[in-house]
Every structure is written in structure tokens, then in C-alpha cells.
mmCIF file of C-alpha atoms and ligand atoms in Angstrom:
data_model
loop_
_atom_site.group_PDB
_atom_site.id
_atom_site.type_symbol
_atom_site.label_atom_id
_atom_site.label_comp_id
_atom_site.label_asym_id
_atom_site.label_seq_id
_atom_site.Cartn_x
_atom_site.Cartn_y
_atom_site.Cartn_z
ATOM 1 C CA MET N 1 91.712 -22.925 54.906
ATOM 2 C CA THR N 2 94.526 -23.275 52.396
ATOM 3 C CA LYS N 3 98.159 -22.687 52.929
ATOM 4 C CA ARG N 4 99.383 -19.373 51.648
ATOM 5 C CA THR N 5 102.774 -19.148 50.060
ATOM 6 C CA GLN N 6 105.114 -16.444 51.231
ATOM 7 C CA PRO N 7 104.430 -13.083 49.555
ATOM 8 C CA LYS N 8 106.824 -12.188 46.761
ATOM 9 C CA LEU N 9 108.345 -9.374 48.811
ATOM 10 C CA ALA N 10 110.824 -11.773 50.326
ATOM 11 C CA THR N 11 112.652 -12.355 47.077
ATOM 12 C CA VAL N 12 115.635 -10.623 45.488
ATOM 13 C CA LYS N 13 117.817 -9.626 48.380
ATOM 14 C CA GLY N 14 119.444 -6.220 48.189
ATOM 15 C CA THR N 15 116.886 -4.517 45.980
ATOM 16 C CA GLU N 16 114.833 -1.568 47.144
ATOM 17 C CA LEU N 17 111.877 -2.494 49.331
ATOM 18 C CA ILE N 18 110.815 0.442 51.482
ATOM 19 C CA ASN N 19 110.879 3.979 50.250
ATOM 20 C CA ILE N 20 109.936 6.795 52.608
ATOM 21 C CA GLN N 21 109.609 10.111 50.808
ATOM 22 C CA GLN N 22 109.568 13.488 52.524
ATOM 23 C CA VAL N 23 107.507 12.267 55.434
ATOM 24 C CA VAL N 24 106.335 14.894 57.882
ATOM 25 C CA LYS N 25 104.242 14.034 60.919
ATOM 26 C CA THR N 26 102.594 16.729 62.991
ATOM 27 C CA PHE N 27 100.513 15.830 66.022
ATOM 28 C CA SER N 28 97.786 18.251 67.028
ATOM 29 C CA ASN N 29 96.089 18.150 70.362
ATOM 30 C CA ALA N 30 94.763 20.482 73.030
ATOM 31 C CA ALA N 31 98.295 21.563 73.890
ATOM 32 C CA GLY N 32 98.910 22.665 70.314
ATOM 33 C CA GLU N 33 100.930 21.231 67.465
ATOM 34 C CA PHE N 34 104.089 19.200 67.585
ATOM 35 C CA THR N 35 106.057 18.068 64.570
ATOM 36 C CA ALA N 36 107.654 14.724 65.414
ATOM 37 C CA LEU N 37 109.025 13.930 61.912
ATOM 38 C CA ARG N 38 110.388 16.762 59.839
ATOM 39 C CA GLY N 39 110.932 15.556 56.302
ATOM 40 C CA ILE N 40 112.244 11.994 56.402
ATOM 41 C CA ASP N 41 113.713 10.422 53.263
ATOM 42 C CA LEU N 42 114.839 6.853 53.662
ATOM 43 C CA THR N 43 115.266 3.813 51.427
ATOM 44 C CA LEU N 44 115.628 0.330 52.881
ATOM 45 C CA ASN N 45 116.600 -2.728 50.881
ATOM 46 C CA ARG N 46 115.492 -6.335 51.041
ATOM 47 C CA GLY N 47 117.429 -8.441 53.487
ATOM 48 C CA GLU N 48 118.780 -5.490 55.436
ATOM 49 C CA PHE N 49 118.850 -5.621 59.214
ATOM 50 C CA VAL N 50 118.424 -1.968 60.077
ATOM 51 C CA ALA N 51 118.728 -0.341 63.479
ATOM 52 C CA ILE N 52 116.978 2.959 63.984
ATOM 53 C CA ILE N 53 118.565 4.683 66.928
ATOM 54 C CA GLY N 54 117.982 7.983 68.665
ATOM 55 C CA LYS N 55 117.217 9.435 72.054
ATOM 56 C CA SER N 56 113.873 9.069 73.739
ATOM 57 C CA GLY N 57 111.398 11.412 72.055
ATOM 58 C CA SER N 58 113.435 11.750 68.846
ATOM 59 C CA GLY N 59 110.677 10.229 66.688
ATOM 60 C CA LYS N 60 111.665 6.553 66.403
ATOM 61 C CA SER N 61 108.270 5.060 67.205
ATOM 62 C CA THR N 62 106.514 7.676 65.099
ATOM 63 C CA LEU N 63 108.736 6.762 62.155
ATOM 64 C CA LEU N 64 108.032 3.072 62.646
ATOM 65 C CA ASN N 65 104.298 3.776 62.720
ATOM 66 C CA MET N 66 104.641 5.451 59.313
ATOM 67 C CA LEU N 67 106.067 2.184 57.989
ATOM 68 C CA THR N 68 103.407 -0.039 59.422
ATOM 69 C CA GLY N 69 100.530 2.097 58.266
ATOM 70 C CA ILE N 70 99.217 2.245 61.814
ATOM 71 C CA ASP N 71 99.423 6.005 61.874
ATOM 72 C CA HIS N 72 99.519 8.154 58.753
ATOM 73 C CA PRO N 73 101.943 10.886 57.705
ATOM 74 C CA THR N 74 100.749 14.496 57.638
ATOM 75 C CA THR N 75 102.497 14.847 54.281
ATOM 76 C CA GLY N 76 104.786 12.603 52.263
ATOM 77 C CA LYS N 77 104.623 9.088 50.892
ATOM 78 C CA VAL N 78 105.547 5.591 51.981
ATOM 79 C CA LEU N 79 106.053 2.986 49.272
ATOM 80 C CA VAL N 80 106.565 -0.633 50.192
ATOM 81 C CA ASP N 81 107.503 -2.832 47.256
ATOM 82 C CA GLY N 82 105.969 -0.189 45.009
ATOM 83 C CA THR N 83 102.677 -0.029 46.911
ATOM 84 C CA ASP N 84 101.753 3.441 48.133
ATOM 85 C CA ILE N 85 100.399 2.213 51.447
ATOM 86 C CA TYR N 86 98.490 5.387 52.281
ATOM 87 C CA ALA N 87 96.682 5.263 48.960
ATOM 88 C CA LEU N 88 95.041 2.012 50.144
ATOM 89 C CA SER N 89 91.735 2.074 51.980
ATOM 90 C CA GLU N 90 91.919 1.487 55.717
ATOM 91 C CA SER N 91 90.690 -2.108 55.384
ATOM 92 C CA LYS N 92 93.019 -2.952 52.501
ATOM 93 C CA ARG N 93 95.922 -1.461 54.397
ATOM 94 C CA SER N 94 95.098 -3.557 57.397
ATOM 95 C CA LEU N 95 95.110 -6.729 55.326
ATOM 96 C CA TRP N 96 98.301 -5.618 53.579
ATOM 97 C CA ARG N 97 99.892 -5.136 56.999
ATOM 98 C CA GLY N 98 98.827 -8.586 58.156
ATOM 99 C CA ARG N 99 100.377 -10.266 55.152
ATOM 100 C CA ASN N 100 103.582 -8.291 54.854
ATOM 101 C CA LEU N 101 104.587 -7.146 58.292
ATOM 102 C CA GLY N 102 105.426 -8.826 61.548
ATOM 103 C CA ILE N 103 105.225 -6.155 64.210
ATOM 104 C CA VAL N 104 106.739 -6.120 67.680
ATOM 105 C CA PHE N 105 105.200 -3.189 69.531
ATOM 106 C CA GLN N 106 107.084 -1.239 72.172
ATOM 107 C CA PHE N 107 104.500 -2.233 74.778
ATOM 108 C CA PHE N 108 103.923 -5.731 73.328
ATOM 109 C CA GLN N 109 100.125 -5.464 73.104
ATOM 110 C CA LEU N 110 99.485 -9.110 73.842
ATOM 111 C CA LEU N 111 95.803 -9.815 74.374
ATOM 112 C CA PRO N 112 95.388 -10.309 78.144
ATOM 113 C CA MET N 113 92.650 -12.954 77.942
ATOM 114 C CA LEU N 114 94.558 -15.221 75.556
ATOM 115 C CA ASN N 115 97.460 -17.421 76.603
ATOM 116 C CA LEU N 116 100.837 -17.020 74.927
ATOM 117 C CA LEU N 117 100.214 -19.795 72.416
ATOM 118 C CA GLU N 118 96.878 -18.264 71.396
ATOM 119 C CA ASN N 119 98.459 -14.837 71.142
ATOM 120 C CA VAL N 120 101.053 -16.195 68.742
ATOM 121 C CA MET N 121 98.366 -17.933 66.677
ATOM 122 C CA LEU N 122 96.236 -14.808 66.368
ATOM 123 C CA PRO N 123 97.917 -13.265 63.281
ATOM 124 C CA MET N 124 97.721 -16.630 61.476
ATOM 125 C CA ASP N 125 93.976 -16.609 62.051
ATOM 126 C CA TYR N 126 93.716 -13.018 60.913
ATOM 127 C CA VAL N 127 95.365 -13.516 57.529
ATOM 128 C CA GLY N 128 94.194 -17.126 57.173
ATOM 129 C CA MET N 129 97.624 -18.604 56.999
ATOM 130 C CA TYR N 130 98.413 -22.306 57.542
ATOM 131 C CA ASP N 131 95.857 -25.056 58.072
ATOM 132 C CA VAL N 132 93.881 -24.569 61.248
ATOM 133 C CA ASP N 133 95.261 -27.727 62.864
ATOM 134 C CA GLU N 134 98.792 -26.805 61.870
ATOM 135 C CA ARG N 135 98.693 -23.446 63.659
ATOM 136 C CA PRO N 136 99.235 -24.603 67.267
ATOM 137 C CA LYS N 137 102.239 -26.653 66.207
ATOM 138 C CA ARG N 138 103.787 -23.749 64.390
ATOM 139 C CA ALA N 139 103.048 -21.329 67.244
ATOM 140 C CA MET N 140 104.682 -23.761 69.647
ATOM 141 C CA GLU N 141 107.788 -23.934 67.493
ATOM 142 C CA LEU N 142 108.062 -20.160 67.569
ATOM 143 C CA LEU N 143 107.619 -20.075 71.355
ATOM 144 C CA ARG N 144 110.349 -22.686 71.645
ATOM 145 C CA MET N 145 112.587 -20.523 69.485
ATOM 146 C CA VAL N 146 112.269 -17.634 71.956
ATOM 147 C CA GLY N 147 112.582 -19.894 74.990
ATOM 148 C CA LEU N 148 108.937 -19.920 76.070
ATOM 149 C CA GLU N 149 107.886 -23.498 75.429
ATOM 150 C CA GLU N 150 107.072 -24.086 79.089
ATOM 151 C CA GLN N 151 105.009 -20.899 79.379
ATOM 152 C CA ALA N 152 102.822 -21.521 76.324
ATOM 153 C CA GLN N 153 99.601 -22.060 78.296
ATOM 154 C CA LYS N 154 100.053 -19.090 80.607
ATOM 155 C CA LEU N 155 98.327 -15.739 80.306
ATOM 156 C CA PRO N 156 100.576 -12.741 79.632
ATOM 157 C CA ARG N 157 100.165 -11.363 83.159
ATOM 158 C CA ALA N 158 101.450 -14.647 84.600
ATOM 159 C CA VAL N 159 104.861 -14.291 82.973
ATOM 160 C CA SER N 160 107.631 -11.697 83.320
ATOM 161 C CA THR N 161 107.900 -8.543 81.214
ATOM 162 C CA GLY N 162 110.851 -10.018 79.349
ATOM 163 C CA GLN N 163 108.855 -13.150 78.602
ATOM 164 C CA GLN N 164 105.943 -11.071 77.339
ATOM 165 C CA GLN N 165 108.361 -9.323 75.047
ATOM 166 C CA SER N 166 109.704 -12.626 73.747
ATOM 167 C CA ALA N 167 106.129 -13.798 73.134
ATOM 168 C CA ALA N 168 105.458 -10.605 71.184
ATOM 169 C CA ILE N 169 108.486 -11.411 69.037
ATOM 170 C CA ALA N 170 107.222 -14.946 68.418
ATOM 171 C CA ARG N 171 103.859 -13.479 67.424
ATOM 172 C CA ALA N 172 105.546 -11.111 64.955
ATOM 173 C CA LEU N 173 107.163 -14.108 63.274
ATOM 174 C CA SER N 174 103.996 -16.179 63.128
ATOM 175 C CA THR N 175 102.884 -15.342 59.595
ATOM 176 C CA ASP N 176 106.380 -15.566 58.130
ATOM 177 C CA ALA N 177 106.037 -11.971 56.917
ATOM 178 C CA PRO N 178 108.854 -10.649 54.738
ATOM 179 C CA ILE N 179 109.281 -7.504 56.861
ATOM 180 C CA ILE N 180 109.746 -7.501 60.625
ATOM 181 C CA VAL N 181 109.306 -4.185 62.373
ATOM 182 C CA ALA N 182 110.254 -4.078 66.043
ATOM 183 C CA ASP N 183 110.078 -1.206 68.507
ATOM 184 C CA GLU N 184 112.693 -1.640 71.253
ATOM 185 C CA PRO N 185 112.383 -5.437 71.065
ATOM 186 C CA THR N 186 115.215 -6.014 73.504
ATOM 187 C CA GLY N 187 114.309 -3.205 75.879
ATOM 188 C CA ASN N 188 113.054 -5.458 78.664
ATOM 189 C CA LEU N 189 115.364 -8.406 78.114
ATOM 190 C CA ASP N 190 118.526 -9.361 79.982
ATOM 191 C CA SER N 191 121.605 -9.294 77.782
ATOM 192 C CA ARG N 192 121.556 -13.029 77.117
ATOM 193 C CA SER N 193 117.964 -13.044 75.890
ATOM 194 C CA ALA N 194 118.604 -9.819 73.983
ATOM 195 C CA ASN N 195 121.521 -11.412 72.171
ATOM 196 C CA HIS N 196 119.407 -14.424 71.381
ATOM 197 C CA ILE N 197 116.782 -12.205 69.757
ATOM 198 C CA ILE N 198 119.451 -10.384 67.763
ATOM 199 C CA ASP N 199 120.847 -13.772 66.633
ATOM 200 C CA LEU N 200 117.369 -14.700 65.511
ATOM 201 C CA PHE N 201 116.909 -11.434 63.587
ATOM 202 C CA THR N 202 120.335 -11.825 61.988
ATOM 203 C CA GLU N 203 119.465 -15.299 60.808
ATOM 204 C CA LEU N 204 116.116 -14.122 59.436
ATOM 205 C CA SER N 205 117.767 -11.275 57.541
ATOM 206 C CA GLU N 206 120.297 -13.707 56.109
ATOM 207 C CA ARG N 207 117.357 -15.706 54.810
ATOM 208 C CA GLY N 208 116.071 -12.583 53.044
ATOM 209 C CA LYS N 209 113.715 -10.976 55.552
ATOM 210 C CA THR N 210 114.014 -7.258 56.097
ATOM 211 C CA ILE N 211 114.292 -6.282 59.748
ATOM 212 C CA VAL N 212 113.708 -2.751 60.994
ATOM 213 C CA MET N 213 114.475 -2.444 64.675
ATOM 214 C CA VAL N 214 114.167 0.646 66.826
ATOM 215 C CA THR N 215 116.519 0.733 69.763
ATOM 216 C CA HIS N 216 118.088 3.299 72.042
ATOM 217 C CA ASP N 217 120.856 0.819 72.876
ATOM 218 C CA SER N 218 123.703 1.789 70.574
ATOM 219 C CA THR N 219 125.663 -1.398 71.358
ATOM 220 C CA MET N 220 122.976 -3.330 69.449
ATOM 221 C CA THR N 221 123.995 -1.582 66.264
ATOM 222 C CA GLN N 222 127.244 -3.519 66.086
ATOM 223 C CA ARG N 223 125.166 -6.488 65.062
ATOM 224 C CA THR N 224 122.964 -4.868 62.425
ATOM 225 C CA SER N 225 123.845 -4.386 58.773
ATOM 226 C CA ARG N 226 122.877 -0.738 58.841
ATOM 227 C CA THR N 227 122.234 2.023 61.354
ATOM 228 C CA VAL N 228 119.929 4.966 60.840
ATOM 229 C CA VAL N 229 120.166 7.727 63.423
ATOM 230 C CA ILE N 230 117.238 10.027 64.097
ATOM 231 C CA SER N 231 117.526 13.220 66.078
ATOM 232 C CA ASP N 232 114.617 15.616 66.717
ATOM 233 C CA GLY N 233 112.620 14.179 63.857
ATOM 234 C CA VAL N 234 115.426 14.429 61.299
ATOM 235 C CA LEU N 235 117.700 11.652 60.041
ATOM 236 C CA VAL N 236 121.368 12.098 60.757
ATOM 237 C CA ASN N 237 123.765 11.452 57.875
ATOM 238 C CA GLU N 238 124.485 7.704 57.988
ATOM 239 C CA THR N 239 128.086 7.957 56.862
ATOM 240 C CA ILE N 240 128.878 10.411 59.639
ATOM 241 C CA ALA N 241 127.019 8.350 62.219
ATOM 242 C CA GLN N 242 128.929 5.205 61.238
ATOM 243 C CA ALA N 243 132.363 6.650 60.617
ATOM 244 C CA LEU N 244 132.417 8.934 63.667
ATOM 245 C CA PRO N 245 130.140 7.189 66.158
ATOM 246 C CA LEU N 246 131.544 9.044 69.161
ATOM 247 C CA LEU N 247 130.171 12.392 68.036
ATOM 248 C CA SER N 248 127.115 13.687 69.843
ATOM 249 C CA GLN N 249 123.979 13.843 67.705
ATOM 250 C CA PRO N 250 123.933 17.651 67.522
ATOM 251 C CA LEU N 251 127.553 17.570 66.321
ATOM 252 C CA MET N 252 126.683 14.928 63.712
ATOM 253 C CA LYS N 253 123.952 17.196 62.455
ATOM 254 C CA GLU N 254 126.207 20.245 62.359
ATOM 255 C CA LEU N 255 128.933 18.328 60.567
ATOM 256 C CA ALA N 256 126.456 17.093 57.960
ATOM 257 C CA GLN N 257 125.629 20.707 57.164
ATOM 258 C CA LYS N 258 129.294 21.606 56.796
ATOM 259 C CA ALA N 259 130.313 18.584 54.690
ATOM 260 C CA ARG N 260 130.184 18.564 50.886
ATOM 261 C CA GLN N 261 129.260 15.528 48.824
ATOM 262 C CA VAL N 262 131.818 14.809 46.137
ATOM 263 C CA SER N 263 132.249 11.907 43.737
ATOM 264 C CA TYR N 264 135.095 10.418 41.736
ATOM 265 C CA GLN N 265 135.185 8.069 38.779
ATOM 266 C CA ALA N 266 136.740 4.610 39.035
ATOM 267 C CA GLY N 267 140.531 4.922 39.123
ATOM 268 C CA GLU N 268 140.482 8.691 39.561
ATOM 269 C CA THR N 269 143.036 10.215 41.930
ATOM 270 C CA ILE N 270 141.575 11.889 45.015
ATOM 271 C CA LEU N 271 144.724 12.844 46.910
ATOM 272 C CA LYS N 272 148.086 13.237 45.221
ATOM 273 C CA ILE N 273 151.170 12.409 47.147
ATOM 274 C CA LYS N 274 153.236 15.288 48.578
ATOM 275 C CA GLU N 275 150.550 17.885 48.054
ATOM 276 C CA PRO N 276 149.445 20.142 50.902
ATOM 277 C CA ALA N 277 146.568 18.469 52.754
ATOM 278 C CA GLN N 278 143.284 20.374 52.514
ATOM 279 C CA ASN N 279 140.444 18.066 53.464
ATOM 280 C CA PHE N 280 139.245 15.191 55.521
ATOM 281 C CA TYR N 281 137.102 12.575 53.754
ATOM 282 C CA LEU N 282 134.479 10.033 54.789
ATOM 283 C CA ILE N 283 133.614 7.301 52.296
ATOM 284 C CA SER N 284 129.872 6.907 51.721
ATOM 285 C CA LYS N 285 130.056 4.652 48.663
ATOM 286 C CA GLY N 286 132.724 2.509 46.999
ATOM 287 C CA ASN N 287 136.358 1.791 47.874
ATOM 288 C CA VAL N 288 139.600 3.718 47.639
ATOM 289 C CA ASP N 289 143.125 2.373 47.211
ATOM 290 C CA VAL N 290 145.997 3.754 49.238
ATOM 291 C CA VAL N 291 149.237 3.533 47.260
ATOM 292 C CA LEU N 292 152.802 4.750 47.657
ATOM 293 C CA HIS N 293 155.096 5.700 44.809
ATOM 294 C CA LYS N 294 158.582 4.350 45.006
ATOM 295 C CA LYS N 295 161.671 5.012 42.956
ATOM 296 C CA ARG N 296 161.128 5.080 39.220
ATOM 297 C CA LYS N 297 157.395 5.530 39.790
ATOM 298 C CA LYS N 298 156.969 1.999 41.014
ATOM 299 C CA GLU N 299 153.655 1.734 42.851
ATOM 300 C CA VAL N 300 153.184 -0.027 46.133
ATOM 301 C CA PHE N 301 149.710 -0.888 47.320
ATOM 302 C CA VAL N 302 149.238 -0.173 51.027
ATOM 303 C CA SER N 303 145.587 -0.870 51.714
ATOM 304 C CA GLN N 304 142.030 -0.427 50.585
ATOM 305 C CA LEU N 305 139.453 1.606 52.483
ATOM 306 C CA GLY N 306 135.708 1.136 52.175
ATOM 307 C CA VAL N 307 132.339 2.548 53.190
ATOM 308 C CA ASN N 308 132.431 4.434 56.507
ATOM 309 C CA ASP N 309 136.243 4.573 56.529
ATOM 310 C CA PHE N 310 137.922 7.969 56.474
ATOM 311 C CA PHE N 311 141.175 9.370 55.132
ATOM 312 C CA GLY N 312 143.111 12.601 55.049
ATOM 313 C CA GLU N 313 143.223 12.748 58.843
ATOM 314 C CA MET N 314 146.902 11.892 59.085
ATOM 315 C CA GLU N 315 148.031 14.947 57.212
ATOM 316 C CA LEU N 316 145.587 17.259 58.966
ATOM 317 C CA LEU N 317 146.496 16.050 62.450
ATOM 318 C CA ARG N 318 150.237 15.927 61.907
ATOM 319 C CA GLY N 319 150.386 18.896 59.580
ATOM 320 C CA GLY N 320 152.136 18.833 56.265
ATOM 321 C CA LYS N 321 151.790 17.043 53.009
ATOM 322 C CA THR N 322 149.993 13.996 51.783
ATOM 323 C CA ILE N 323 152.065 10.917 52.490
ATOM 324 C CA ALA N 324 150.223 8.479 50.240
ATOM 325 C CA CYS N 325 148.261 8.637 47.041
ATOM 326 C CA ILE N 326 144.540 7.891 47.371
ATOM 327 C CA ARG N 327 142.402 7.008 44.418
ATOM 328 C CA ALA N 328 139.022 5.528 43.638
ATOM 329 C CA ALA N 329 139.196 1.743 43.221
ATOM 330 C CA ASP N 330 137.438 -0.093 40.402
ATOM 331 C CA LYS N 331 134.044 1.597 40.901
ATOM 332 C CA PRO N 332 132.906 5.206 41.322
ATOM 333 C CA VAL N 333 133.310 6.587 44.822
ATOM 334 C CA GLU N 334 131.166 8.979 46.826
ATOM 335 C CA LEU N 335 132.713 10.966 49.624
ATOM 336 C CA LEU N 336 131.857 13.551 52.223
ATOM 337 C CA GLU N 337 134.506 16.237 52.110
ATOM 338 C CA ILE N 338 135.244 18.222 55.250
ATOM 339 C CA SER N 339 137.570 21.203 55.066
ATOM 340 C CA ARG N 340 140.658 21.550 57.232
ATOM 341 C CA GLU N 341 138.958 24.330 59.140
ATOM 342 C CA ASP N 342 135.844 22.260 59.874
ATOM 343 C CA PHE N 343 137.984 19.255 60.756
ATOM 344 C CA ASN N 344 139.879 21.321 63.329
ATOM 345 C CA TRP N 345 136.602 22.625 64.689
ATOM 346 C CA LEU N 346 135.358 19.038 65.041
ATOM 347 C CA MET N 347 138.498 17.844 66.844
ATOM 348 C CA LYS N 348 138.100 20.668 69.337
ATOM 349 C CA LYS N 349 134.440 19.916 69.885
ATOM 350 C CA SER N 350 134.861 16.172 70.344
ATOM 351 C CA PRO N 351 138.017 15.079 72.166
ATOM 352 C CA LEU N 352 136.808 11.470 72.075
ATOM 353 C CA THR N 353 136.636 11.546 68.301
ATOM 354 C CA GLU N 354 140.063 13.137 68.148
ATOM 355 C CA LYS N 355 141.398 10.320 70.305
ATOM 356 C CA ALA N 356 139.790 7.661 68.095
ATOM 357 C CA ILE N 357 141.166 9.279 64.960
ATOM 358 C CA SER N 358 144.631 9.582 66.514
ATOM 359 C CA ASN N 359 144.558 5.877 67.247
ATOM 360 C CA THR N 360 143.759 5.209 63.604
ATOM 361 C CA VAL N 361 146.683 7.417 62.587
ATOM 362 C CA GLN N 362 149.010 5.334 64.760
ATOM 363 C CA LYS N 363 147.748 2.133 63.203
ATOM 364 C CA ARG N 364 148.122 3.479 59.693
ATOM 365 C CA LEU N 365 151.660 4.771 60.310
ATOM 366 C CA GLU N 366 152.538 1.302 61.517
ATOM 367 C CA GLU N 367 151.014 -0.174 58.361
ATOM 368 C CA LYS N 368 152.983 2.265 56.208
ATOM 369 C CA LYS N 369 156.209 1.400 58.033
ATOM 370 C CA GLN N 370 155.627 -2.280 57.296
ATOM 371 C CA THR N 371 155.038 -1.494 53.635
ATOM 372 C CA ASP N 372 158.174 0.672 53.500
ATOM 373 C CA LYS N 373 160.209 -2.189 54.973
ATOM 374 C CA ARG N 374 158.941 -4.618 52.390
ATOM 375 C CA LYS N 375 160.701 -2.690 49.614
HETATM 376 P P1 ADP W 401 110.703 7.849 70.481
HETATM 377 O O1 ADP W 401 110.057 6.590 70.052
HETATM 378 O O2 ADP W 401 111.940 8.176 69.731
HETATM 379 O O3 ADP W 401 110.958 7.887 71.958
HETATM 380 P P2 ADP W 401 108.219 9.052 69.639
HETATM 381 O O4 ADP W 401 108.220 8.792 68.190
HETATM 382 O O5 ADP W 401 107.356 8.207 70.485
HETATM 383 O O6 ADP W 401 109.712 9.077 70.180
HETATM 384 O O7 ADP W 401 107.785 10.555 69.888
HETATM 385 C C1 ADP W 401 108.401 11.649 69.232
HETATM 386 C C2 ADP W 401 107.797 12.941 69.741
HETATM 387 O O8 ADP W 401 106.445 13.051 69.313
HETATM 388 C C3 ADP W 401 107.773 13.062 71.253
HETATM 389 O O9 ADP W 401 108.073 14.375 71.601
HETATM 390 C C4 ADP W 401 106.358 12.692 71.611
HETATM 391 O O10 ADP W 401 105.965 13.362 72.781
HETATM 392 C C5 ADP W 401 105.577 13.217 70.420
HETATM 393 N N1 ADP W 401 104.373 12.401 70.183
HETATM 394 C C6 ADP W 401 104.337 11.088 69.888
HETATM 395 N N2 ADP W 401 103.073 10.662 69.720
HETATM 396 C C7 ADP W 401 102.282 11.747 69.927
HETATM 397 C C8 ADP W 401 100.861 11.972 69.902
HETATM 398 N N3 ADP W 401 99.998 10.982 69.618
HETATM 399 N N4 ADP W 401 100.422 13.227 70.169
HETATM 400 C C9 ADP W 401 101.273 14.226 70.430
HETATM 401 N N5 ADP W 401 102.612 14.097 70.479
HETATM 402 C C10 ADP W 401 103.117 12.876 70.227
HETATM 403 MG MG1 MG W 402 109.469 4.899 71.151
#
């Protein structure tokens, strides 16, 4: 068998790779109907390391199954690198999956009668990748990478749950697929092994692979390049989830409904100094400059804020007028605008968020004081 080169999907980091459009999934069984995904729109780019988080039962695994083509949406489309995967026949889709995806299932699904090494080699056999005599060597390398070199000849049931999980991860990497999809890959691992797996995923994403990882462990998301939150089959606004991570999911959802999306051109002023404060803002795209105006209109740059930062809180929490001018930096900016009234509602509903925002206010006042001194 000949060596296959890596599919072209792996190239051009940062461009759109996965496009989920209006996906609805309804399960029907004897007990009736249940809609697990209720209109999901999501675009993932090449080289992203994405965490999908949400409570148990929120639809994470169902969403992942829509991506892998293992289950099919009730309505909606899934495009991967332009291929409408549900327009493919079952057998073509299966081959497509083998070539393009490395999958770590929530319950591993190692074949019980094959040892770990053979399990890792299985996908290579399936898509006919690498010379036959090269496969064991490559599988062994992958097992070494996840710390299982010594267990290679053992059957799955002879090793621990965590080791089975690590073997499943090695298997997902075996065909060098451009997309790795993993359902709770660190769920059964101690924190050291879990960190090792995250290191591995980070490195792979830096080399251009796209990693989509479902987890209910929100501490994992500090290591990923992007976090998507799902709640009751609906995606939660990413800017809100990132900027205000201490909000409960229902509050995130409610806030998303209250917030308005606004945009500003490069260089455009968003908040004028000394005007009554009206809104709280979360940045979803671009950067803003914070500047002070000194005597004779001399401008002093204080800082720049970027995606998932917020501003306007100082004035709303302390009352009064805008103390700095905020304007879009050198590119257009997209913001979520939250009215004073809704901001106050939010602070009441989430004391933890209020505390976090107050801490930011303290830090920023300190920063402003330093800038004032410099004059
Ligand atoms: P998560 O992975 O976030 O824990 P799942 O995606 O597995 O959640 O499930 C989402 C919801 O869909 C749950 O309420 C679950 O009971 C339901 N569900 C999942 N698979 C099926 C199925 N095959 N038949 C009926 N209901 C299902
Ligand atoms: Mg699940």
C-alpha cells in the first residue's frame, strides 16, 4: 500500500473549515420526541483549539456527532472544507471521516479483542495509510507519546480507564487527520495526564490541526484558543461567555437577549469624555484605545482593550461621567452594548460578576493614576 499525503484540509491556518448551519436534532423514541439541538450556527477555523463546554445533557455529544457524520441532523447543514457531509452517501461519508477526522469517543470504544497497539493501528488499516510494515512503528510512537509504551501489548480490559482513554487518543492521532474531535478526552485522567493531553492538543493545533474538544471541566478552557458554550441545545454568546465567565448559563442566555450588537469604524469615537455614562460594552471583534485629553487637547494613551474585554463599567458602577475617551483602534470594532438598566440588573443577579468587575475597576483606576502622574 502506498503512503498517503496529508489531506489538504490541514493547510492555511485561520481560514474557515467547519460550518454548521441551523442544525436541529430531534430524537424520537417510545417516550416521545426530544430536541437536543435547537438551531446551532457555528463556524470553526483551521488551527483553532476549541472547547465546547456545557452541563451534562446540554447537547455536547450530540453536537459533536453532527460534526463527525456519525449521527445526522434532523434539519440543517454541516459543511467541512466546503463538503456538505450529509449530501455524501453513507459509505463515502465513512471514508471521508476516516481520512479527515481523528475521533476520541466519550466511552473510548476500543476493540476489546485487540491489544492497544492493534487498536491504534486500526484506523491506518481502514484508510490504507502508511506502509503496512511502518504501521506498528508509528502506532508505538503514538503510544509512547501518551505514556503507554509499556502497555502496548495489553488488551484494553487489562489497563486502567485512564490508560484506555489515552490509547483512544493515540488512536485518534494515528492517521494524522487534520481535524481531531474529542468527547471528554480528559474525563478519566488525573490532572497530570490531563495536562499532558492538553499540551499535546495545543502543539497539534499550533502545527495547523483543528481540535474540537468537548469538556464539562471549565478549567480546561484556559488552555484552548476558543470556548463555545452550549446550554439546553443552544449556543451561548461567546463574547459573553468569555468576558463574564462567572455568570450562570441561564444568565448568559438572558443577557445575550438583552444586549445589542453595534459596530464602529476604525478610529471612530465610542465614548466621549465627560459625557453621562449610558452603556456597558463587551468587545466581540477588534480593539479599542483608551485615551485621556490633557490641557490644550493633548492626548494621552492609557491602554488598548481587545476581544472579550469590557468597558464602561467604571462609570456605571461609580456613577457619573465618562472619565476617558474610548475609540475604535485601527480596524472596525464590533461590540455588545448593554444598557445601564440591564447592567444594574446583571450586577444584582450575579454578585460574583460584580466583584470581578469591581476588581477590574480598581486596576484601571490605578492605571489611570499612573498615567496622570506621568504628565
Ligand atoms: P451531553 O453530551 O452534553 O451530556 P448529549 O448530547 O449526550 O448531552 O445529550 C443531550 C440530550 O439529548 C440529553 O437530554 C439526552 O438525554 C438526549 N439524547 C441524546 N441522545 C439521545 C438518543 N439517542 N435518544 C433520545 N435522546 C437522546
Ligand atoms: Mg456527552
